[in-house]
Short mmCIF file of C-alpha atoms in Angstrom, two decimals:
data_model
loop_
_atom_site.label_atom_id
_atom_site.label_comp_id
_atom_site.label_asym_id
_atom_site.label_seq_id
_atom_site.Cartn_x
_atom_site.Cartn_y
_atom_site.Cartn_z
CA UNK A 84 116.93 -62.61 6.42
CA UNK A 85 115.79 -60.82 9.54
CA UNK A 86 113.52 -63.73 10.31
CA UNK A 87 116.46 -66.12 10.18
CA UNK A 88 118.51 -63.96 12.55
CA UNK A 89 115.61 -63.47 14.90
CA UNK A 90 115.09 -67.19 15.30
CA UNK A 91 118.82 -67.87 15.74
CA UNK A 92 119.94 -70.78 17.95
CA UNK A 93 116.46 -71.02 19.49
CA UNK A 94 115.16 -72.13 16.10
CA UNK A 95 117.93 -74.69 15.81
CA UNK A 96 117.06 -76.12 19.26
CA UNK A 97 113.47 -76.54 18.11
CA UNK A 98 114.42 -78.00 14.74
CA UNK A 99 116.41 -80.89 16.23
CA UNK A 100 113.18 -82.10 17.89
CA UNK A 101 111.14 -82.05 14.67
CA UNK A 102 110.41 -85.02 12.43
CA UNK A 103 112.93 -85.54 9.58
CA UNK A 104 110.74 -84.09 6.78
CA UNK A 105 110.22 -80.75 8.47
CA UNK A 106 113.85 -80.67 9.57
CA UNK A 107 115.03 -81.15 5.98
CA UNK A 108 112.75 -78.45 4.62
CA UNK A 109 113.75 -75.95 7.26
CA UNK A 110 117.41 -76.82 6.86
CA UNK A 111 117.21 -76.14 3.12
CA UNK A 112 115.43 -72.84 3.76
CA UNK A 113 118.03 -71.79 6.28
CA UNK A 114 120.86 -72.70 3.93
CA UNK A 115 119.29 -70.77 1.06
CA UNK A 116 118.71 -67.69 3.17
CA UNK A 117 122.18 -67.92 4.63
CA UNK A 118 123.65 -68.23 1.13
CA UNK A 119 121.68 -65.22 -0.07
CA UNK A 120 122.88 -63.26 2.94
CA UNK A 121 126.49 -64.19 2.24
CA UNK A 122 126.24 -62.63 -1.22
CA UNK A 123 124.40 -59.55 -0.11
CA UNK A 124 126.07 -58.79 3.19
CA UNK A 125 129.55 -58.61 4.57
CA UNK A 126 131.32 -61.50 6.33
CA UNK A 127 130.34 -60.05 9.72
CA UNK A 128 126.84 -61.50 9.36
CA UNK A 129 128.27 -64.98 8.92
CA UNK A 130 130.36 -64.50 12.04
CA UNK A 131 127.21 -63.47 13.95
CA UNK A 132 125.82 -66.97 13.26
CA UNK A 133 129.01 -68.84 14.09
CA UNK A 134 128.79 -71.93 16.28
CA UNK A 135 131.78 -70.65 18.25
CA UNK A 136 130.49 -68.37 20.96
CA UNK A 137 133.35 -65.89 21.05
CA UNK A 138 133.35 -65.50 17.27
CA UNK A 139 129.58 -65.05 17.29
CA UNK A 140 129.77 -62.38 19.98
CA UNK A 141 132.51 -60.57 18.07
CA UNK A 142 130.60 -60.71 14.74
CA UNK A 143 127.31 -59.54 16.25
CA UNK A 144 129.11 -56.77 18.14
CA UNK A 145 130.53 -55.40 14.88
CA UNK A 146 127.02 -55.22 13.42
CA UNK A 147 125.68 -53.53 16.55
CA UNK A 148 128.52 -51.00 16.55
CA UNK A 149 127.56 -49.85 13.06
CA UNK A 150 124.31 -48.59 14.53
CA UNK A 151 121.96 -47.04 12.01
CA UNK A 152 124.27 -47.88 9.15
CA UNK A 153 122.83 -51.39 9.52
CA UNK A 154 119.16 -52.11 9.02
CA UNK A 155 116.91 -52.30 12.05
CA UNK A 156 116.13 -55.97 11.48
CA UNK A 157 119.86 -56.80 11.30
CA UNK A 158 120.55 -54.99 14.56
CA UNK A 159 117.65 -56.81 16.28
CA UNK A 160 118.99 -60.13 15.02
CA UNK A 161 122.50 -59.22 16.18
CA UNK A 162 121.31 -58.32 19.68
CA UNK A 163 119.30 -61.54 19.96
CA UNK A 164 122.12 -63.72 18.61
CA UNK A 165 124.66 -62.11 20.91
CA UNK A 166 122.22 -62.45 23.83
CA UNK A 167 121.88 -66.16 23.08
CA UNK A 168 125.66 -66.47 23.00
CA UNK A 169 125.98 -64.71 26.36
CA UNK A 170 123.27 -67.00 27.75
CA UNK A 171 125.10 -70.09 26.49
CA UNK A 172 128.27 -68.78 28.15
CA UNK A 173 126.37 -68.25 31.43
CA UNK A 174 126.55 -64.45 31.38
CA UNK A 175 122.83 -63.91 31.97
CA UNK A 176 122.99 -60.21 32.84
CA UNK A 177 124.58 -59.30 29.50
CA UNK A 178 122.07 -61.59 27.77
CA UNK A 179 119.20 -59.67 29.37
CA UNK A 180 120.76 -56.35 28.42
CA UNK A 181 121.03 -57.36 24.74
CA UNK A 182 117.43 -58.58 24.64
CA UNK A 183 116.29 -55.29 26.20
CA UNK A 184 118.07 -53.42 23.36
CA UNK A 185 116.28 -55.61 20.83
CA UNK A 186 112.93 -54.84 22.48
CA UNK A 187 113.68 -51.11 22.35
CA UNK A 188 114.10 -51.47 18.61
CA UNK A 189 110.93 -53.62 18.26
CA UNK A 190 108.66 -53.70 21.36
CA UNK A 191 106.43 -56.29 19.67
CA UNK A 192 109.13 -58.80 18.72
CA UNK A 193 107.92 -62.29 19.68
CA UNK A 194 111.45 -63.68 19.27
CA UNK A 195 112.81 -61.06 21.70
CA UNK A 196 110.17 -61.81 24.32
CA UNK A 197 110.78 -65.54 23.96
CA UNK A 198 114.56 -65.07 24.28
CA UNK A 199 114.21 -62.87 27.35
CA UNK A 200 111.80 -65.40 28.87
CA UNK A 201 114.39 -68.14 28.34
CA UNK A 202 117.05 -66.09 30.12
CA UNK A 203 114.65 -65.27 32.96
CA UNK A 204 113.86 -68.98 33.27
CA UNK A 205 117.58 -69.67 33.65
CA UNK A 206 117.64 -67.05 36.43
CA UNK A 207 114.63 -68.83 38.05
CA UNK A 208 112.39 -65.84 37.50
CA UNK A 209 109.53 -68.10 36.48
CA UNK A 210 106.72 -65.57 36.88
CA UNK A 211 108.41 -63.01 34.61
CA UNK A 212 109.37 -65.78 32.17
CA UNK A 213 105.72 -66.88 31.88
CA UNK A 214 104.67 -63.26 31.34
CA UNK A 215 107.20 -62.82 28.50
CA UNK A 216 106.25 -66.13 26.87
CA UNK A 217 102.61 -65.01 27.04
CA UNK A 218 103.52 -61.68 25.32
CA UNK A 219 105.32 -63.62 22.58
CA UNK A 220 102.27 -65.85 22.08
CA UNK A 221 99.99 -62.82 21.95
CA UNK A 222 101.56 -61.82 18.65
CA UNK A 223 102.38 -65.35 17.43
CA UNK A 224 99.84 -67.84 18.91
CA UNK A 225 101.53 -70.81 17.18
CA UNK A 226 105.05 -69.97 18.34
CA UNK A 227 106.08 -73.49 19.37
CA UNK A 228 109.24 -72.42 21.21
CA UNK A 229 107.25 -70.00 23.36
CA UNK A 230 104.65 -72.67 24.16
CA UNK A 231 107.36 -75.16 25.14
CA UNK A 232 109.17 -72.58 27.23
CA UNK A 233 106.01 -71.52 29.06
CA UNK A 234 105.09 -75.16 29.71
CA UNK A 235 108.52 -75.73 31.29
CA UNK A 236 108.08 -72.60 33.42
CA UNK A 237 104.67 -73.84 34.58
CA UNK A 238 106.32 -77.15 35.50
CA UNK A 239 108.97 -75.28 37.49
CA UNK A 240 106.15 -73.59 39.43
CA UNK A 241 104.43 -76.99 39.82
CA UNK A 242 101.37 -75.81 37.92
CA UNK A 243 100.90 -79.19 36.27
CA UNK A 244 97.51 -78.57 34.63
CA UNK A 245 98.73 -75.39 32.92
CA UNK A 246 101.87 -77.17 31.72
CA UNK A 247 99.80 -80.08 30.37
CA UNK A 248 97.57 -77.62 28.51
CA UNK A 249 100.55 -75.88 26.83
CA UNK A 250 102.16 -79.18 25.84
CA UNK A 251 98.80 -80.19 24.39
CA UNK A 252 98.71 -77.02 22.25
CA UNK A 253 102.22 -77.82 21.00
CA UNK A 254 101.15 -81.32 19.99
CA UNK A 255 98.14 -79.90 18.15
CA UNK A 256 100.56 -77.86 16.08
CA UNK A 257 103.10 -80.64 15.64
CA UNK A 258 101.87 -84.14 16.70
CA UNK A 259 105.35 -85.63 16.23
CA UNK A 260 107.34 -83.38 18.57
CA UNK A 261 109.05 -85.81 20.97
CA UNK A 262 109.99 -83.12 23.49
CA UNK A 263 106.34 -82.19 24.00
CA UNK A 264 105.34 -85.81 24.67
CA UNK A 265 108.17 -86.16 27.18
CA UNK A 266 107.33 -82.90 28.92
CA UNK A 267 103.63 -83.68 29.14
CA UNK A 268 104.43 -87.17 30.37
CA UNK A 269 106.56 -85.71 33.16
CA UNK A 270 103.75 -83.31 34.06
CA UNK A 271 101.20 -86.14 34.14
CA UNK A 272 103.52 -88.16 36.38
CA UNK A 273 104.02 -85.24 38.76
CA UNK A 274 100.23 -84.82 38.83
CA UNK A 275 99.83 -88.48 39.86
CA UNK A 276 98.48 -89.78 36.54
CA UNK A 277 100.93 -92.62 35.81
CA UNK A 278 98.81 -94.19 33.06
CA UNK A 279 98.70 -91.01 30.93
CA UNK A 280 102.39 -90.43 31.56
CA UNK A 281 103.07 -93.96 30.31
CA UNK A 282 100.96 -93.29 27.20
CA UNK A 283 102.90 -90.10 26.35
CA UNK A 284 106.32 -91.68 26.86
CA UNK A 285 105.24 -94.61 24.70
CA UNK A 286 104.24 -92.15 21.95
CA UNK A 287 107.64 -90.49 22.27
CA UNK A 288 109.40 -93.87 21.94
CA UNK A 289 107.33 -94.68 18.86
CA UNK A 290 108.76 -91.55 17.23
CA UNK A 291 112.28 -91.96 18.62
CA UNK A 292 112.86 -95.69 19.32
CA UNK A 293 116.64 -95.27 19.65
CA UNK A 294 116.49 -92.96 22.67
CA UNK A 295 118.00 -94.67 25.70
CA UNK A 296 116.59 -91.99 28.01
CA UNK A 297 113.03 -92.56 26.79
CA UNK A 298 113.27 -96.32 27.36
CA UNK A 299 114.68 -95.61 30.82
CA UNK A 300 111.77 -93.26 31.59
CA UNK A 301 109.20 -95.84 30.52
CA UNK A 302 111.01 -98.54 32.48
CA UNK A 303 110.79 -96.49 35.68
CA UNK A 304 107.08 -95.89 35.04
CA UNK A 305 106.45 -99.62 34.62
CA UNK A 306 108.36 -100.26 37.83
CA UNK A 307 106.21 -97.72 39.71
CA UNK A 308 103.12 -99.65 38.52
CA UNK A 309 104.61 -102.95 39.70
CA UNK A 310 105.01 -104.28 36.14
CA UNK A 311 108.52 -105.64 36.68
CA UNK A 312 108.72 -107.64 33.42
CA UNK A 313 108.05 -104.63 31.19
CA UNK A 314 110.26 -102.46 33.39
CA UNK A 315 113.09 -104.95 32.94
CA UNK A 316 112.58 -105.00 29.18
CA UNK A 317 112.75 -101.19 28.82
CA UNK A 318 115.68 -100.74 31.21
CA UNK A 319 117.60 -103.46 29.36
CA UNK A 320 116.87 -101.69 26.06
CA UNK A 321 118.16 -98.41 27.52
CA UNK A 322 121.39 -100.09 28.63
CA UNK A 323 121.80 -101.75 25.24
CA UNK A 324 121.40 -98.39 23.49
CA UNK A 325 123.77 -96.70 25.96
CA UNK A 326 125.99 -99.14 27.91
CA UNK A 327 127.27 -96.25 30.07
CA UNK A 328 123.78 -95.26 31.28
CA UNK A 329 124.55 -95.61 35.00
CA UNK A 330 121.12 -94.76 36.39
CA UNK A 331 119.50 -97.33 34.11
CA UNK A 332 121.84 -100.00 35.51
CA UNK A 333 120.98 -99.01 39.09
CA UNK A 334 117.25 -99.09 38.34
CA UNK A 335 117.53 -102.46 36.61
CA UNK A 336 119.39 -103.78 39.65
CA UNK A 337 116.44 -102.65 41.79
CA UNK A 338 114.07 -104.57 39.52
CA UNK A 339 116.24 -107.69 39.73
CA UNK A 340 116.29 -107.33 43.51
CA UNK A 341 112.50 -107.02 43.63
CA UNK A 342 112.27 -110.22 41.55
CA UNK A 343 114.61 -111.98 43.97
CA UNK A 344 117.43 -112.29 41.43
CA UNK A 345 120.20 -110.96 43.65
CA UNK A 346 123.17 -112.21 41.54
CA UNK A 347 122.03 -110.23 38.46
CA UNK A 348 121.33 -107.20 40.65
CA UNK A 349 124.87 -107.45 41.98
CA UNK A 350 126.26 -107.67 38.41
CA UNK A 351 124.50 -104.45 37.34
CA UNK A 352 125.70 -102.53 40.39
CA UNK A 353 129.26 -103.77 39.96
CA UNK A 354 129.17 -102.70 36.29
CA UNK A 355 127.92 -99.23 37.28
CA UNK A 356 130.64 -98.88 39.91
CA UNK A 357 133.31 -99.93 37.42
CA UNK A 358 132.19 -97.11 35.14
CA UNK A 359 132.05 -94.61 38.01
CA UNK A 360 133.18 -95.78 41.49
CA UNK A 361 131.75 -92.60 43.02
CA UNK A 362 128.26 -92.75 41.46
CA UNK A 363 126.23 -92.24 44.61
CA UNK A 364 122.99 -94.07 43.63
CA UNK A 365 125.07 -97.15 42.72
CA UNK A 366 127.04 -96.97 45.98
CA UNK A 367 123.84 -96.67 48.06
CA UNK A 368 122.07 -99.45 46.14
CA UNK A 369 125.11 -101.70 46.57
CA UNK A 370 125.07 -101.09 50.33
CA UNK A 371 121.36 -101.92 50.51
CA UNK A 372 121.90 -105.10 48.53
CA UNK A 373 124.75 -106.18 50.80
CA UNK A 374 122.56 -105.68 53.89
CA UNK A 375 119.77 -107.67 52.23
CA UNK A 376 122.12 -110.56 51.46
CA UNK A 377 123.43 -110.54 55.04
CA UNK A 378 119.86 -110.48 56.34
CA UNK A 379 118.94 -113.47 54.21
CA UNK A 380 121.95 -115.37 55.50
CA UNK A 381 120.74 -114.71 59.01
CA UNK A 382 117.19 -115.82 58.26
CA UNK A 383 118.45 -118.90 56.48
CA UNK A 384 120.39 -120.00 59.53
CA UNK A 385 119.03 -123.31 60.86
CA UNK A 386 116.11 -122.72 63.13
CA UNK A 387 116.46 -123.86 66.69
CA UNK A 388 114.97 -127.31 67.09
CA UNK A 389 112.40 -127.45 69.80
CA UNK A 390 112.95 -130.04 72.47
CA UNK A 391 110.17 -132.63 72.93
CA UNK A 392 110.26 -131.55 76.57
CA UNK A 393 108.94 -128.10 75.60
CA UNK A 394 105.24 -127.34 75.52
CA UNK A 395 103.40 -125.01 73.18
CA UNK A 396 102.39 -121.73 74.84
CA UNK A 397 98.69 -121.04 74.36
CA UNK A 398 98.51 -117.66 76.09
CA UNK A 399 100.16 -115.66 78.83
CA UNK A 400 98.97 -114.25 82.13
CA UNK A 401 101.36 -111.36 82.63
CA UNK A 402 104.87 -112.78 82.35
CA UNK A 403 103.67 -116.36 83.05
CA UNK A 404 103.25 -118.55 79.93
CA UNK A 405 100.29 -120.94 80.02
CA UNK A 406 100.98 -124.17 78.10
CA UNK A 407 98.63 -126.86 76.84
CA UNK A 408 99.48 -129.33 79.68
CA UNK A 409 98.64 -126.60 82.20
CA UNK A 410 95.25 -126.05 80.56
CA UNK A 411 94.67 -129.82 80.55
CA UNK A 412 95.59 -129.95 84.25
CA UNK A 413 93.08 -127.21 85.03
CA UNK A 414 90.42 -129.05 83.04
CA UNK A 415 91.10 -132.31 84.96
CA UNK A 416 90.98 -130.49 88.30
CA UNK A 417 87.69 -128.83 87.37
CA UNK A 418 86.19 -132.08 86.09
CA UNK A 419 87.22 -134.02 89.22
CA UNK A 420 85.91 -131.28 91.53
CA UNK A 421 82.54 -131.05 89.76
CA UNK A 422 82.31 -134.83 89.44
CA UNK A 423 83.03 -135.36 93.13
CA UNK A 424 80.41 -132.80 94.11
CA UNK A 425 77.78 -134.32 91.81
CA UNK A 426 78.46 -137.85 93.03
CA UNK A 427 78.49 -137.08 96.77
CA UNK A 428 75.98 -134.26 97.11
CA UNK A 429 72.93 -136.43 97.76
CA UNK A 430 74.05 -139.82 99.03
CA UNK A 431 71.08 -141.79 100.40
CA UNK A 432 70.96 -143.07 103.97
CA UNK A 433 70.36 -146.52 102.59
CA UNK A 434 73.23 -147.32 100.22
CA UNK A 435 72.24 -147.80 96.59
CA UNK A 436 74.32 -148.95 93.64
CA UNK A 437 76.10 -145.60 93.29
CA UNK A 438 77.00 -145.48 96.99
CA UNK A 439 78.14 -149.06 96.84
CA UNK A 440 80.51 -148.30 93.95
CA UNK A 441 81.95 -145.27 95.76
CA UNK A 442 82.35 -147.25 98.98
CA UNK A 443 84.13 -150.00 97.07
CA UNK A 444 86.61 -147.54 95.55
CA UNK A 445 87.28 -145.75 98.85
CA UNK A 446 87.64 -148.97 100.81
CA UNK A 447 89.96 -150.36 98.15
CA UNK A 448 92.26 -147.33 98.37
CA UNK A 449 92.19 -147.41 102.17
CA UNK A 450 93.01 -151.11 102.19
CA UNK A 451 96.03 -150.50 99.94
CA UNK A 452 97.28 -147.72 102.23
CA UNK A 453 96.75 -149.84 105.33
CA UNK A 454 98.59 -152.79 103.81
CA UNK A 455 101.65 -150.63 103.25
CA UNK A 456 101.62 -148.44 106.34
CA UNK A 457 100.17 -150.94 108.82
CA UNK A 458 98.34 -148.01 110.39
CA UNK A 459 95.01 -146.27 110.23
CA UNK A 460 94.82 -145.05 106.57
CA UNK A 461 92.35 -142.20 107.12
CA UNK A 462 94.95 -139.40 107.80
CA UNK A 463 96.60 -140.21 104.48
CA UNK A 464 93.53 -140.97 102.38
CA UNK A 465 92.87 -137.43 101.16
CA UNK A 466 96.41 -137.00 99.82
CA UNK A 467 97.06 -140.45 98.39
CA UNK A 468 93.52 -141.01 97.11
CA UNK A 469 93.46 -137.65 95.33
CA UNK A 470 96.92 -138.30 93.96
CA UNK A 471 95.87 -141.66 92.50
CA UNK A 472 92.64 -140.36 90.95
CA UNK A 473 94.37 -137.32 89.45
CA UNK A 474 97.17 -139.45 87.98
CA UNK A 475 94.69 -141.86 86.40
CA UNK A 476 92.81 -138.95 84.80
CA UNK A 477 96.03 -137.20 83.72
CA UNK A 478 97.58 -140.33 82.19
CA UNK A 479 94.37 -141.20 80.31
CA UNK A 480 93.85 -137.63 79.04
CA UNK A 481 96.24 -138.30 76.15
CA UNK A 482 93.53 -140.55 74.64
CA UNK A 483 91.26 -137.50 74.23
CA UNK A 484 91.75 -135.86 70.79
CA UNK A 485 93.52 -132.50 71.10
CA UNK A 486 94.52 -133.03 74.72
CA UNK A 487 98.07 -133.48 75.93
CA UNK A 488 98.74 -135.54 79.03
CA UNK A 489 100.20 -133.25 81.71
CA UNK A 490 102.37 -136.11 82.98
CA UNK A 491 104.06 -136.39 79.56
CA UNK A 492 105.79 -133.05 80.26
CA UNK A 493 108.42 -132.75 82.93
CA UNK A 494 106.73 -129.94 84.84
CA UNK A 495 103.76 -131.94 86.13
CA UNK A 496 105.71 -135.03 87.37
CA UNK A 497 108.18 -132.61 89.01
CA UNK A 498 105.34 -130.76 90.77
CA UNK A 499 103.77 -134.02 91.94
CA UNK A 500 107.14 -135.33 93.15
CA UNK A 501 107.68 -132.12 95.15
CA UNK A 502 104.22 -132.52 96.72
CA UNK A 503 105.19 -136.04 97.79
CA UNK A 504 108.60 -134.81 99.03
CA UNK A 505 107.11 -132.16 101.34
CA UNK A 506 104.22 -134.41 102.40
CA UNK A 507 106.67 -137.12 103.48
CA UNK A 508 108.46 -134.72 105.81
CA UNK A 509 105.18 -133.25 107.04
CA UNK A 510 103.78 -136.64 108.03
CA UNK A 511 107.15 -137.70 109.48
CA UNK A 512 107.38 -134.64 111.75
CA UNK A 513 103.70 -134.88 112.73
CA UNK A 514 104.02 -138.55 113.63
CA UNK A 515 107.41 -138.65 115.35
CA UNK A 516 108.13 -135.10 116.44
CA UNK A 517 110.57 -132.65 114.92
CA UNK A 518 113.77 -133.68 116.74
CA UNK A 519 113.13 -137.40 116.62
CA UNK A 520 112.35 -137.17 112.92
CA UNK A 521 115.58 -135.27 112.23
CA UNK A 522 117.56 -137.80 114.25
CA UNK A 523 116.23 -140.56 112.02
CA UNK A 524 118.48 -139.29 109.24
CA UNK A 525 121.51 -140.26 111.35
CA UNK A 526 120.34 -143.89 111.81
CA UNK A 527 121.89 -146.36 112.19
CA UNK A 528 125.06 -144.23 112.56
CA UNK A 529 125.92 -140.55 112.20
CA UNK A 530 128.04 -141.28 109.15
CA UNK A 531 124.85 -142.15 107.29
CA UNK A 532 123.49 -138.57 107.60
CA UNK A 533 124.79 -137.31 104.22
CA UNK A 534 123.77 -140.50 102.45
CA UNK A 535 120.25 -140.38 103.90
CA UNK A 536 119.84 -136.74 102.85
CA UNK A 537 121.02 -137.57 99.33
CA UNK A 538 118.67 -140.55 99.32
CA UNK A 539 115.70 -138.30 100.10
CA UNK A 540 116.51 -136.12 97.11
CA UNK A 541 117.35 -138.91 94.66
CA UNK A 542 114.27 -140.98 95.38
CA UNK A 543 112.09 -137.94 94.78
CA UNK A 544 113.95 -137.36 91.50
CA UNK A 545 113.53 -141.01 90.50
CA UNK A 546 109.81 -140.77 91.28
CA UNK A 547 109.52 -137.83 88.90
CA UNK A 548 111.59 -139.35 86.10
CA UNK A 549 109.83 -142.73 86.24
CA UNK A 550 106.38 -141.20 85.77
CA UNK A 551 107.51 -138.75 83.11
CA UNK A 552 109.54 -141.27 81.10
CA UNK A 553 106.85 -143.93 80.94
CA UNK A 554 104.01 -141.59 79.97
CA UNK A 555 106.06 -139.60 77.43
CA UNK A 556 107.46 -142.73 75.75
CA UNK A 557 103.95 -144.14 75.41
CA UNK A 558 102.68 -140.95 73.70
CA UNK A 559 105.73 -140.87 71.47
CA UNK A 560 105.24 -144.45 70.30
CA UNK A 561 101.56 -143.88 69.53
CA UNK A 562 102.39 -140.72 67.55
CA UNK A 563 105.08 -142.55 65.60
CA UNK A 564 102.75 -145.41 64.70
CA UNK A 565 100.03 -142.95 63.62
CA UNK A 566 102.51 -141.15 61.35
CA UNK A 567 103.73 -144.38 59.77
CA UNK A 568 100.69 -146.66 59.69
CA UNK A 569 97.57 -144.51 59.70
CA UNK A 570 94.78 -143.58 62.07
CA UNK A 571 93.16 -146.88 63.16
CA UNK A 572 96.21 -149.14 63.37
CA UNK A 573 97.46 -147.76 66.75
CA UNK A 574 94.08 -148.28 68.49
CA UNK A 575 95.33 -151.41 70.32
CA UNK A 576 98.42 -149.49 71.38
CA UNK A 577 96.21 -146.71 72.71
CA UNK A 578 94.26 -149.20 74.81
CA UNK A 579 97.53 -150.59 76.09
CA UNK A 580 98.70 -147.06 76.83
CA UNK A 581 95.55 -146.48 78.88
CA UNK A 582 96.24 -149.61 80.90
CA UNK A 583 99.85 -148.56 81.43
CA UNK A 584 98.66 -145.12 82.56
CA UNK A 585 96.56 -146.70 85.30
CA UNK A 586 99.49 -148.89 86.34
CA UNK A 587 101.83 -145.86 86.45
CA UNK A 588 99.33 -144.01 88.63
CA UNK A 589 99.18 -147.01 90.96
CA UNK A 590 103.00 -147.33 91.14
CA UNK A 591 103.46 -143.62 91.83
CA UNK A 592 100.86 -143.71 94.62
CA UNK A 593 102.30 -146.86 96.19
CA UNK A 594 105.82 -145.38 96.15
CA UNK A 595 104.52 -142.19 97.77
CA UNK A 596 102.84 -144.36 100.42
CA UNK A 597 106.09 -146.26 101.03
CA UNK A 598 108.03 -142.99 101.42
CA UNK A 599 105.46 -141.75 103.95
CA UNK A 600 105.64 -145.06 105.78
CA UNK A 601 109.42 -144.77 106.04
CA UNK A 602 109.05 -141.24 107.40
CA UNK A 603 106.56 -142.22 110.12
CA UNK A 604 108.58 -145.32 110.99
CA UNK A 605 106.09 -147.98 109.92
CA UNK A 606 108.20 -149.04 106.91
CA UNK A 607 111.90 -149.73 107.00
CA UNK A 608 114.12 -147.41 104.95
CA UNK A 609 115.98 -148.93 102.05
#
């Protein structure tokens, strides 16, 4: 009988975690001993074991008041039972005092040490709790409640290896104790060993498959390993077993979100908030989901379509972007400079075939300039000749794989048109003088001054647009035919495009020559 009292509610807490066979046997034993006690003792003993705390405290107090008229074992049991009742009520100081009285009666009582350790654990005195659990185990090495309590105290002190060792000893005594598997699994997880934690929780589920909390624990472990399918399965099982398991719904919503299934994630969070509108994890998860949905709407907005006039930026020099046409322009300039140097560096005194070809080209360009200007072409040869050669190379560069004709982008024709614009005024002032050149804008009458100024600007603009439009349209047509018909079909078009490039270079140069002629007065304006 004293043994039954000494175990008290602590024994009952242990029993509910045992497998059914052991539970039944212990339950029968407890009932038999309780029945025997009811015949041999007064009703006060029954009250000392009452499930109602106040009645238990009152019944145990009556036994304690009797003092030595009651047996020593009964008084120890009464102190421990009343201490447990005080502990359950939250009155830890009175609980400690009762356990101390029990220890005065029996300084070697394992049950008393274990009870005091439990109260000390509640008061967060983990070191003293471990010491008392160790004293209890010194007299009863297989005292499962003491082993479990000490393991929990080790966990509270974050001594994971010691906790794992105690849970292991419990499982050696009773391999089917679910609480030990769960505790050791938590300790493994805290120690960073997710795989062993998963193994222990799985063993616990095998022994208690209807526990929603165990399925939730395993689901969170699977999620931490990135196994979203198994995590979803366990979290769904936990919710099915307990539809009001709010944290399981929040965690399943996180899994759905990770899988990209935002509607189902939203459903779980809404269900959790319906059950408890103030459940903070659900509120925070719902806010995160809303921000994610808004972010996706922003990213799904139609991307800005790039204009065909834009060029791809290859790199930057400080804040200046360098595009592919710019690189092609530099390559053409370098090639023309090196080529000119190689061709002219060692011209023979007696003209050979190479000198004859160069002379033919130079004389041809000079003749064209002279025909337009009706003046000595040499002052204008360097500008107009270079302009023509560069434009031929630039327009034909689109035929080179990977190159992009600089004149197919608006920047290069605009730059060339500006060069012509300033050159026209330079040659006009140099030829006619500053004041006479300015007065030419008022010819034939002063009223023509605004129109002549506008004409200077518009013809430069038309020069730019004509070159740009013809070269870009040619590249666009070739690209379209390649996309629709294949690689070799547009070859004739490419040859035609090369011919048109030469013609456009010629037209641009001739127009520049005409503008210079009008500025120096050798060509009539109009």
